[in-house]
Short mmCIF file of C-alpha atoms in Angstrom, two decimals:
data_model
loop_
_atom_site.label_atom_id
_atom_site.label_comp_id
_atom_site.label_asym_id
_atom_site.label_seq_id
_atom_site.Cartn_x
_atom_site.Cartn_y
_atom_site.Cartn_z
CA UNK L 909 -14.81 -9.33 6.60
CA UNK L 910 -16.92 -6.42 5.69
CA UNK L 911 -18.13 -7.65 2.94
CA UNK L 912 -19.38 -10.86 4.94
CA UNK L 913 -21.18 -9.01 7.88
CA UNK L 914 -23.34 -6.92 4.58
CA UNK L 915 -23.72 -10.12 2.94
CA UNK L 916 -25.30 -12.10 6.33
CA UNK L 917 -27.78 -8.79 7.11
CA UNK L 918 -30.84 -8.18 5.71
CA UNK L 919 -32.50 -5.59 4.01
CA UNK L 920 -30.52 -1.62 5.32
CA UNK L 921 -27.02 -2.25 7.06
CA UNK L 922 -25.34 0.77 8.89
CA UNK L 923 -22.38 2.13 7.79
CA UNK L 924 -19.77 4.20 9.79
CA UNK L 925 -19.62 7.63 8.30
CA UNK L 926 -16.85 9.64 10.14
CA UNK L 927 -18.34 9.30 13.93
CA UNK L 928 -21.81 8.65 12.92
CA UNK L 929 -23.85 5.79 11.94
CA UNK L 930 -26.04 6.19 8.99
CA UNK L 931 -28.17 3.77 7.75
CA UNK L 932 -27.98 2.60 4.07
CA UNK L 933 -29.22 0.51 1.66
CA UNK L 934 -27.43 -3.18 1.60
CA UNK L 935 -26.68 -2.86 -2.23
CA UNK L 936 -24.91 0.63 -1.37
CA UNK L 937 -22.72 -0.40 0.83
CA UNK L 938 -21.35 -3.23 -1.02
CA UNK L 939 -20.60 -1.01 -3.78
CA UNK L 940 -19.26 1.06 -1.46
CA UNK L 941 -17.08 -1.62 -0.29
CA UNK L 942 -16.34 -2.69 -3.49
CA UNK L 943 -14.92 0.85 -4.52
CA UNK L 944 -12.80 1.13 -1.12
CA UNK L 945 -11.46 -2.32 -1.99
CA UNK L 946 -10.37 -1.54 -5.49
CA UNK L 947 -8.86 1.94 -4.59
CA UNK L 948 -7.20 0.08 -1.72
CA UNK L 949 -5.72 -2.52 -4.22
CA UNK L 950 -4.63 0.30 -6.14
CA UNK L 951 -2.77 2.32 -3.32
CA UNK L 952 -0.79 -1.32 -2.61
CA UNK L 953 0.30 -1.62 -6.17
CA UNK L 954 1.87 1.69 -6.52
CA UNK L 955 3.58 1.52 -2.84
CA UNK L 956 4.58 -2.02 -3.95
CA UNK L 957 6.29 -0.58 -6.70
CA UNK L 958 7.57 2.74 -4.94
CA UNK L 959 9.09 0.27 -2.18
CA UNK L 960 10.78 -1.66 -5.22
CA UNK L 961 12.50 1.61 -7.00
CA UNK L 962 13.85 2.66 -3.56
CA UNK L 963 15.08 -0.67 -2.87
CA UNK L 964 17.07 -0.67 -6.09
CA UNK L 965 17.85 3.32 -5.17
CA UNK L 966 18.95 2.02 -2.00
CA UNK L 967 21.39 -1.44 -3.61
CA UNK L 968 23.19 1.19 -6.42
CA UNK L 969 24.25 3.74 -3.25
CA UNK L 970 25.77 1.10 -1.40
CA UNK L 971 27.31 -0.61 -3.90
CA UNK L 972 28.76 2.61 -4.76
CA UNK L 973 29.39 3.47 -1.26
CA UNK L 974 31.23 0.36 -0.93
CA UNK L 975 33.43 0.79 -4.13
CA UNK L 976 34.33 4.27 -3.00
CA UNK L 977 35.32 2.98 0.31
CA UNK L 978 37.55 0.30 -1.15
CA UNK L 979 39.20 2.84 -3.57
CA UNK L 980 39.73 5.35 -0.31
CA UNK L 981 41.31 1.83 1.79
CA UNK L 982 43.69 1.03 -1.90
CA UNK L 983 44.99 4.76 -1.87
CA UNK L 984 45.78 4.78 1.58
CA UNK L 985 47.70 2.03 1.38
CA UNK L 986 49.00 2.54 -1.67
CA UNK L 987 50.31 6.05 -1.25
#
């Protein structure tokens, strides 16, 4: 959406630097943008695959969990 707005304006664009406007050159900000974008991408592929190990993490203790609680439930009623 950003990227549309830069390429629609003109000449400068202003760009949101902390609480202040700054003007800036339109080929700036699109790199800019670019950069944030691919640094962005990168951050989702590495929490994509963090959420997938703990999901895994997360199967093996339950399964475990569960086997442990079926051996507890056979011993009971078995002893």
């Amino acid at each position: 959406a950003a990227m549309t707005e830069v390429d629609k304006a003109s000449g400068s664009v202003y760009r949101a630097v902390g609480g202040v406007m700054v003007l800036r050159d339109k080929a700036a900000v699109k790199t800019d943008l670019a950069k944030e974008k691919e640094d962005l991408s990168g951050r989702i592929e590495f929490l994509d695959r963090q959420e997938k190990k703990m999901t895994e993490r997360f199967t093996a203790a339950r399964k475990k969990l569960e086997e442990l609680a079926k051996a507890q439930k056979a011993g009971a009623l078995g002893g």
